[in-house]
mmCIF file of C-alpha atoms (C1' of nucleotides) in Angstrom:
data_model
loop_
_atom_site.group_PDB
_atom_site.id
_atom_site.type_symbol
_atom_site.label_atom_id
_atom_site.label_comp_id
_atom_site.label_asym_id
_atom_site.label_seq_id
_atom_site.Cartn_x
_atom_site.Cartn_y
_atom_site.Cartn_z
ATOM 1 C CA MET A 13 0.081 0.315 -0.288
ATOM 2 C CA GLN A 14 1.942 2.416 -1.866
ATOM 3 C CA ARG A 15 0.963 5.981 0.336
ATOM 4 C CA THR A 16 1.882 9.340 -0.728
ATOM 5 C CA LEU A 17 4.443 11.730 -0.137
ATOM 6 C CA SER A 18 2.551 14.246 1.355
ATOM 7 C CA SER A 19 1.839 14.249 4.814
ATOM 8 C CA MET A 20 -1.834 12.359 4.646
ATOM 9 C CA GLU A 21 -2.718 11.202 7.605
ATOM 10 C CA TYR A 22 -6.008 8.630 7.990
ATOM 11 C CA THR A 23 -8.430 8.674 10.629
ATOM 12 C CA VAL A 24 -7.654 4.248 12.767
ATOM 13 C CA ASP A 25 -11.300 3.895 11.415
ATOM 14 C CA GLU A 26 -10.241 4.275 7.777
ATOM 15 C CA GLU A 27 -6.644 2.721 8.265
ATOM 16 C CA SER A 28 -8.829 -0.467 9.453
ATOM 17 C CA ILE A 29 -11.617 -1.015 7.284
ATOM 18 C CA ALA A 30 -8.591 -0.793 4.239
ATOM 19 C CA LEU A 31 -6.479 -3.518 6.401
ATOM 20 C CA ILE A 32 -9.253 -6.148 7.169
ATOM 21 C CA SER A 33 -11.256 -5.177 3.066
ATOM 22 C CA ARG A 34 -7.201 -5.847 1.752
ATOM 23 C CA ALA A 35 -7.862 -8.993 3.453
ATOM 24 C CA LEU A 36 -10.697 -9.784 2.182
ATOM 25 C CA ALA A 37 -9.370 -9.059 -1.891
ATOM 26 C CA HIS A 38 -9.078 -11.630 -3.252
ATOM 27 C CA PRO A 39 -11.924 -15.016 -3.370
ATOM 28 C CA VAL A 40 -9.856 -17.920 -1.879
ATOM 29 C CA ARG A 41 -9.324 -15.610 1.694
ATOM 30 C CA VAL A 42 -13.085 -15.323 1.329
ATOM 31 C CA ARG A 43 -13.675 -19.142 0.910
ATOM 32 C CA ILE A 44 -11.533 -19.573 3.859
ATOM 33 C CA LEU A 45 -12.730 -17.879 6.314
ATOM 34 C CA LYS A 46 -16.615 -18.798 5.049
ATOM 35 C CA LEU A 47 -15.157 -22.972 5.781
ATOM 36 C CA LEU A 48 -13.308 -21.558 8.866
ATOM 37 C CA ALA A 49 -16.605 -19.638 10.363
ATOM 38 C CA GLY A 50 -18.544 -22.561 9.471
ATOM 39 C CA GLU A 51 -16.725 -25.259 10.586
ATOM 40 C CA THR A 52 -15.648 -25.196 14.294
ATOM 41 C CA CYS A 53 -12.708 -25.939 13.424
ATOM 42 C CA CYS A 54 -10.336 -26.073 10.650
ATOM 43 C CA PHE A 55 -6.066 -27.978 10.501
ATOM 44 C CA THR A 56 -5.256 -25.852 7.608
ATOM 45 C CA GLY A 57 -3.954 -30.067 5.825
ATOM 46 C CA GLU A 58 -7.475 -29.734 5.513
ATOM 47 C CA LEU A 59 -8.087 -26.444 3.795
ATOM 48 C CA THR A 60 -5.384 -28.089 1.267
ATOM 49 C CA GLY A 61 -7.356 -30.813 0.348
ATOM 50 C CA LEU A 62 -10.606 -28.485 -0.158
ATOM 51 C CA ILE A 63 -8.825 -25.819 -2.283
ATOM 52 C CA PRO A 64 -6.724 -26.674 -5.224
ATOM 53 C CA MET A 65 -3.280 -24.428 -4.579
ATOM 54 C CA ALA A 66 0.130 -25.743 -3.299
ATOM 55 C CA GLN A 67 -0.010 -25.624 0.778
ATOM 56 C CA SER A 68 3.033 -23.083 0.691
ATOM 57 C CA THR A 69 0.437 -20.206 -1.409
ATOM 58 C CA ILE A 70 -2.379 -21.722 1.517
ATOM 59 C CA SER A 71 -0.165 -21.565 3.907
ATOM 60 C CA GLN A 72 0.293 -16.620 2.626
ATOM 61 C CA HIS A 73 -2.720 -16.433 2.237
ATOM 62 C CA LEU A 74 -3.475 -17.552 6.293
ATOM 63 C CA LYS A 75 -0.784 -15.354 7.239
ATOM 64 C CA ALA A 76 -2.816 -13.080 5.594
ATOM 65 C CA LEU A 77 -5.985 -13.015 7.855
ATOM 66 C CA LEU A 78 -3.442 -13.786 10.390
ATOM 67 C CA ASP A 79 -1.754 -10.636 10.469
ATOM 68 C CA ALA A 80 -5.193 -8.560 9.749
ATOM 69 C CA GLY A 81 -6.704 -10.624 12.411
ATOM 70 C CA LEU A 82 -9.209 -12.216 11.371
ATOM 71 C CA ILE A 83 -8.430 -15.468 12.446
ATOM 72 C CA GLN A 84 -6.263 -17.006 14.800
ATOM 73 C CA GLY A 85 -4.421 -20.127 14.928
ATOM 74 C CA GLN A 86 -3.522 -22.855 17.532
ATOM 75 C CA ILE A 87 -0.170 -24.953 17.430
ATOM 76 C CA ASP A 88 -1.414 -29.419 18.061
ATOM 77 C CA PRO A 89 1.589 -30.268 17.137
ATOM 78 C CA PRO A 90 1.638 -31.896 14.276
ATOM 79 C CA LYS A 91 -0.671 -29.102 12.612
ATOM 80 C CA VAL A 92 -1.831 -26.426 13.566
ATOM 81 C CA LYS A 93 -5.951 -25.683 14.212
ATOM 82 C CA TYR A 94 -6.966 -22.071 12.983
ATOM 83 C CA CYS A 95 -10.305 -21.038 13.285
ATOM 84 C CA ILE A 96 -12.170 -17.193 12.746
ATOM 85 C CA ASN A 97 -10.871 -14.306 15.664
ATOM 86 C CA ALA A 98 -14.599 -14.232 17.016
ATOM 87 C CA ASP A 99 -13.937 -10.915 19.130
ATOM 88 C CA HIS A 100 -12.259 -9.333 16.150
ATOM 89 C CA TRP A 101 -14.310 -10.676 13.211
ATOM 90 C CA LEU A 102 -17.331 -8.649 15.948
ATOM 91 C CA LEU A 103 -15.813 -5.268 15.815
ATOM 92 C CA ALA A 104 -15.186 -5.621 11.692
ATOM 93 C CA GLN A 105 -18.482 -6.426 11.559
ATOM 94 C CA GLU A 106 -19.188 -3.131 13.400
ATOM 95 C CA LEU A 107 -17.069 -0.911 11.242
ATOM 96 C CA PHE A 108 -18.162 -1.982 8.188
ATOM 97 C CA MET A 109 -21.913 -2.000 9.522
ATOM 98 C CA GLY A 110 -21.179 2.152 10.785
ATOM 99 C CA PHE A 111 -19.222 2.988 7.418
ATOM 100 C CA PHE A 112 -22.092 0.917 4.858
ATOM 101 C CA GLY A 113 -25.069 2.101 7.189
ATOM 102 C CA GLN A 114 -23.148 6.136 7.005
ATOM 103 C CA GLY A 115 -25.038 8.452 3.811
ATOM 104 C CA ALA A 116 -26.326 7.180 0.695
ATOM 105 C CA ALA A 117 -30.174 7.919 2.114
ATOM 106 C CA ASP A 118 -30.705 11.192 2.311
ATOM 107 C CA GLY A 119 -30.497 10.412 -2.044
ATOM 108 C CA CYS A 120 -28.608 12.216 -4.814
ATOM 109 C CA ASP A 121 -28.929 15.528 -7.826
ATOM 110 C CA CYS A 122 -27.087 12.928 -10.655
ATOM 111 C CA ASP A 123 -29.741 10.321 -10.790
ATOM 112 C CA MET B 17 -5.537 -10.407 -8.677
ATOM 113 C CA GLN B 18 -3.169 -13.676 -9.760
ATOM 114 C CA ARG B 19 -5.438 -16.674 -10.345
ATOM 115 C CA THR B 20 -4.252 -20.208 -9.816
ATOM 116 C CA LEU B 21 -3.633 -22.391 -12.504
ATOM 117 C CA SER B 22 -5.730 -24.904 -10.652
ATOM 118 C CA SER B 23 -9.851 -24.481 -11.558
ATOM 119 C CA MET B 24 -10.927 -22.987 -8.930
ATOM 120 C CA GLU B 25 -14.179 -21.667 -9.089
ATOM 121 C CA TYR B 26 -16.296 -19.152 -6.332
ATOM 122 C CA THR B 27 -19.837 -17.753 -6.191
ATOM 123 C CA VAL B 28 -20.637 -14.623 -7.544
ATOM 124 C CA ASP B 29 -20.858 -13.823 -3.705
ATOM 125 C CA GLU B 30 -17.085 -14.332 -3.317
ATOM 126 C CA GLU B 31 -16.279 -12.789 -5.649
ATOM 127 C CA SER B 32 -17.677 -9.756 -5.025
ATOM 128 C CA ILE B 33 -16.552 -9.494 -1.891
ATOM 129 C CA ALA B 34 -13.122 -9.716 -2.953
ATOM 130 C CA LEU B 35 -14.382 -7.274 -5.696
ATOM 131 C CA ILE B 36 -15.752 -4.767 -3.117
ATOM 132 C CA SER B 37 -12.674 -5.156 -1.031
ATOM 133 C CA ARG B 38 -10.342 -4.667 -3.423
ATOM 134 C CA ALA B 39 -11.977 -1.032 -3.893
ATOM 135 C CA LEU B 40 -12.272 -0.829 -0.283
ATOM 136 C CA ALA B 41 -8.479 -1.370 0.028
ATOM 137 C CA HIS B 42 -6.534 2.054 0.309
ATOM 138 C CA PRO B 43 -7.653 4.278 2.995
ATOM 139 C CA VAL B 44 -7.997 7.288 0.672
ATOM 140 C CA ARG B 45 -10.523 5.398 -1.345
ATOM 141 C CA VAL B 46 -12.182 4.734 2.272
ATOM 142 C CA ARG B 47 -12.118 8.647 2.654
ATOM 143 C CA ILE B 48 -13.656 9.415 -0.651
ATOM 144 C CA LEU B 49 -16.220 7.612 0.346
ATOM 145 C CA LYS B 50 -16.538 9.094 3.648
ATOM 146 C CA LEU B 51 -16.826 12.394 1.923
ATOM 147 C CA LEU B 52 -19.088 11.690 -1.501
ATOM 148 C CA ALA B 53 -21.878 9.421 1.813
ATOM 149 C CA GLY B 54 -21.064 12.845 4.350
ATOM 150 C CA GLU B 55 -21.915 15.355 1.830
ATOM 151 C CA THR B 56 -25.775 16.333 1.236
ATOM 152 C CA CYS B 57 -24.998 15.482 -2.541
ATOM 153 C CA CYS B 58 -22.840 14.745 -5.281
ATOM 154 C CA PHE B 59 -19.626 16.050 -5.243
ATOM 155 C CA THR B 60 -16.660 17.201 -8.006
ATOM 156 C CA GLY B 61 -13.717 16.755 -8.185
ATOM 157 C CA GLU B 62 -12.740 19.151 -5.419
ATOM 158 C CA LEU B 63 -11.425 16.821 -3.935
ATOM 159 C CA THR B 64 -8.161 17.245 -5.645
ATOM 160 C CA GLY B 65 -8.708 20.191 -3.192
ATOM 161 C CA LEU B 66 -9.372 17.991 0.238
ATOM 162 C CA ILE B 67 -6.543 15.263 -0.373
ATOM 163 C CA PRO B 68 -3.150 16.171 -1.174
ATOM 164 C CA MET B 69 -3.003 13.956 -4.100
ATOM 165 C CA ALA B 70 -1.984 14.682 -8.288
ATOM 166 C CA GLN B 71 -5.374 14.781 -9.480
ATOM 167 C CA SER B 72 -4.287 12.410 -12.118
ATOM 168 C CA THR B 73 -4.018 10.203 -9.130
ATOM 169 C CA ILE B 74 -6.809 11.227 -7.246
ATOM 170 C CA SER B 75 -8.757 10.181 -10.583
ATOM 171 C CA GLN B 76 -7.811 6.492 -10.518
ATOM 172 C CA HIS B 77 -8.988 6.189 -7.209
ATOM 173 C CA LEU B 78 -12.365 7.243 -8.459
ATOM 174 C CA LYS B 79 -12.063 5.309 -11.478
ATOM 175 C CA ALA B 80 -11.525 1.923 -9.326
ATOM 176 C CA LEU B 81 -14.763 2.743 -7.176
ATOM 177 C CA LEU B 82 -16.276 3.143 -10.283
ATOM 178 C CA ASP B 83 -14.989 -0.422 -11.684
ATOM 179 C CA ALA B 84 -16.454 -1.201 -7.945
ATOM 180 C CA GLY B 85 -19.920 0.157 -8.574
ATOM 181 C CA LEU B 86 -19.783 1.554 -5.542
ATOM 182 C CA ILE B 87 -20.086 5.314 -6.619
ATOM 183 C CA GLN B 88 -21.219 6.504 -10.366
ATOM 184 C CA GLY B 89 -20.624 9.541 -12.140
ATOM 185 C CA GLN B 90 -22.670 12.274 -13.831
ATOM 186 C CA ILE B 91 -21.067 14.865 -16.213
ATOM 187 C CA ASP B 92 -21.545 18.272 -16.075
ATOM 188 C CA PRO B 93 -18.909 19.980 -18.363
ATOM 189 C CA PRO B 94 -16.737 20.738 -17.437
ATOM 190 C CA LYS B 95 -16.749 19.144 -14.758
ATOM 191 C CA VAL B 96 -17.797 16.053 -13.218
ATOM 192 C CA LYS B 97 -20.215 15.347 -10.457
ATOM 193 C CA TYR B 98 -19.688 12.285 -8.307
ATOM 194 C CA CYS B 99 -22.162 10.111 -5.676
ATOM 195 C CA ILE B 100 -22.571 6.922 -4.155
ATOM 196 C CA ASN B 101 -24.873 4.747 -5.474
ATOM 197 C CA ALA B 102 -27.148 3.973 -3.914
ATOM 198 C CA ASP B 103 -28.782 0.586 -5.457
ATOM 199 C CA HIS B 104 -25.303 -0.981 -5.338
ATOM 200 C CA TRP B 105 -24.291 0.593 -1.785
ATOM 201 C CA LEU B 106 -26.813 -1.310 -0.444
ATOM 202 C CA LEU B 107 -25.917 -4.463 -2.636
ATOM 203 C CA ALA B 108 -22.871 -4.111 -0.628
ATOM 204 C CA GLN B 109 -24.125 -3.289 2.737
ATOM 205 C CA GLU B 110 -26.307 -6.489 2.361
ATOM 206 C CA LEU B 111 -23.282 -8.107 1.069
ATOM 207 C CA PHE B 112 -21.016 -7.026 4.107
ATOM 208 C CA MET B 113 -24.072 -8.213 6.716
ATOM 209 C CA GLY B 114 -23.957 -11.845 5.558
ATOM 210 C CA PHE B 115 -21.161 -12.095 5.537
ATOM 211 C CA PHE B 116 -20.080 -10.862 9.678
ATOM 212 C CA GLY B 117 -23.277 -12.282 10.557
ATOM 213 C CA GLN B 118 -22.071 -15.682 9.744
ATOM 214 C CA GLY B 119 -20.787 -18.215 12.050
ATOM 215 C CA ALA B 120 -18.449 -17.200 15.228
ATOM 216 C CA ALA B 121 -20.998 -16.637 16.949
ATOM 217 C CA ASP B 122 -21.119 -20.185 17.775
ATOM 218 C CA GLY B 123 -17.366 -20.665 19.731
ATOM 219 C CA CYS B 124 -14.536 -22.563 19.149
ATOM 220 C CA ASP B 125 -12.755 -25.242 20.333
ATOM 221 C CA CYS B 126 -9.723 -23.180 19.930
ATOM 222 C CA ASP B 127 -9.789 -21.147 22.851
ATOM 223 C "C1'" DT C 20 -11.670 30.015 -33.938
ATOM 224 C "C1'" DT C 21 -8.785 30.832 -30.121
ATOM 225 C "C1'" DT C 22 -9.153 30.482 -24.461
ATOM 226 C "C1'" DG C 23 -9.326 28.889 -20.282
ATOM 227 C "C1'" DT C 24 -10.884 24.803 -17.614
ATOM 228 C "C1'" DT C 25 -11.421 19.748 -15.623
ATOM 229 C "C1'" DC C 26 -10.712 15.470 -15.984
ATOM 230 C "C1'" DA C 27 -8.929 10.902 -17.621
ATOM 231 C "C1'" DT C 28 -5.875 9.304 -19.923
ATOM 232 C "C1'" DC C 29 -0.250 7.651 -20.802
ATOM 233 C "C1'" DG C 30 4.038 5.821 -19.740
ATOM 234 C "C1'" DG C 31 6.903 5.439 -16.150
ATOM 235 C "C1'" DC C 32 8.958 3.651 -12.279
ATOM 236 C "C1'" DA C 33 9.107 2.008 -7.001
ATOM 237 C "C1'" DA C 34 6.493 -1.683 -4.548
ATOM 238 C "C1'" DT C 35 3.854 -4.840 -3.053
ATOM 239 C "C1'" DA C 36 1.290 -9.223 -4.364
ATOM 240 C "C1'" DT C 37 0.190 -13.899 -5.913
ATOM 241 C "C1'" DA C 38 1.367 -18.810 -6.928
ATOM 242 C "C1'" DC C 39 5.020 -22.613 -7.054
ATOM 243 C "C1'" DG C 40 8.414 -25.750 -5.364
ATOM 244 C "C1'" DA C 41 11.786 -26.619 -2.467
ATOM 245 C "C1'" DT C 42 13.907 -26.208 2.646
ATOM 246 C "C1'" DT C 43 12.976 -25.498 6.839
ATOM 247 C "C1'" DA C 44 11.928 -26.519 11.470
ATOM 248 C "C1'" DA C 45 8.444 -28.424 15.348
ATOM 249 C "C1'" DC C 46 6.618 -31.901 16.604
ATOM 250 C "C1'" DC C 47 5.303 -37.033 17.359
ATOM 251 C "C1'" DA C 48 6.656 -42.490 17.636
ATOM 252 C "C1'" DA C 49 9.192 -45.895 16.847
ATOM 253 C "C1'" DT D 23 18.020 -41.264 17.657
ATOM 254 C "C1'" DT D 24 15.345 -41.600 13.661
ATOM 255 C "C1'" DG D 25 11.384 -41.143 10.037
ATOM 256 C "C1'" DG D 26 7.509 -39.709 9.497
ATOM 257 C "C1'" DT D 27 3.576 -35.529 9.037
ATOM 258 C "C1'" DT D 28 2.615 -31.347 8.841
ATOM 259 C "C1'" DA D 29 2.766 -26.013 8.165
ATOM 260 C "C1'" DA D 30 6.045 -22.515 8.183
ATOM 261 C "C1'" DT D 31 9.433 -19.728 5.195
ATOM 262 C "C1'" DC D 32 12.585 -19.026 1.702
ATOM 263 C "C1'" DG D 33 13.391 -18.060 -3.315
ATOM 264 C "C1'" DT D 34 12.001 -16.577 -7.708
ATOM 265 C "C1'" DA D 35 9.493 -14.947 -11.764
ATOM 266 C "C1'" DT D 36 5.599 -12.863 -12.731
ATOM 267 C "C1'" DA D 37 1.214 -9.834 -12.462
ATOM 268 C "C1'" DT D 38 -0.845 -5.700 -10.467
ATOM 269 C "C1'" DT D 39 -0.891 -1.265 -7.575
ATOM 270 C "C1'" DG D 40 0.242 2.913 -6.875
ATOM 271 C "C1'" DC D 41 2.448 7.008 -7.633
ATOM 272 C "C1'" DC D 42 3.385 10.778 -10.587
ATOM 273 C "C1'" DG D 43 3.368 14.529 -15.001
ATOM 274 C "C1'" DA D 44 2.688 14.705 -19.589
ATOM 275 C "C1'" DT D 45 -0.859 14.548 -22.650
ATOM 276 C "C1'" DG D 46 -5.537 14.689 -24.862
ATOM 277 C "C1'" DA D 47 -10.209 16.050 -24.725
ATOM 278 C "C1'" DA D 48 -14.018 17.245 -23.779
ATOM 279 C "C1'" DC D 49 -16.691 21.689 -23.541
ATOM 280 C "C1'" DA D 50 -17.991 26.514 -22.259
ATOM 281 C "C1'" DA D 51 -16.808 30.996 -22.885
ATOM 282 C "C1'" DA D 52 -14.790 35.158 -25.416
#
DNA sequence: TTTGTTCATCGGCAATATACGATTAACCAA
DNA sequence: TTGGTTAATCGTATATTGCCGATGAACAAA
């Protein structure tokens, strides 16, 4: 995410929405989240069976979701369990609700 | 958005969420949407006065939002009015509500 | 027609994202 | 200790993104 040289400052919410959106910006990550949200839990190994991508690639996508705080992992050697990070999930939900809930209601004379 | 060689197919919703998320994945675009949604009505390229970026850069960001269907433009020579695309905005809202509304409620044995 | 205004698009550069195979790290079991 | 299993990380190639200045297109006004 390249930034301009000029000092452009964003609010925490703006940054948060952008950060979470980046995590959701690839359909396979949306798919993974759906799988994790549906099932109680999941191993990485099971995902490799469900998603036709290299194991390393899936691991990268999981890392992206981890970095965004949308999921969490728990080591259960030699496997790793991944699941939705409920707290952050709720925060993200509220964040997007607030964002999409704003404006666009009072019409626009472009129509 | 590079795709795997293997035939990975996604649902319409998954693709839509990824597409809209890509549009929201940069804080300046979130800011622009807030500005457009916040002001009573349409906005023009006075955005260049509010955002310390080159005019061409802002135009590119507007195009990204246009392509995602989140905003719409109306030519009013020599200016262009932009505003939230209310219809698509509502669809996006419902899409994300449905997405964030799923799962994460029935707990997870990772905790 | 000429000039001025506004916005989109082009070209170029640097940074990031995505994919893969290969390797490494961690751990259990024999 | 040795071997097997699982997942993260490394290295690399390619595609995309983001920024800018410069140019082009469209149109109103003089």
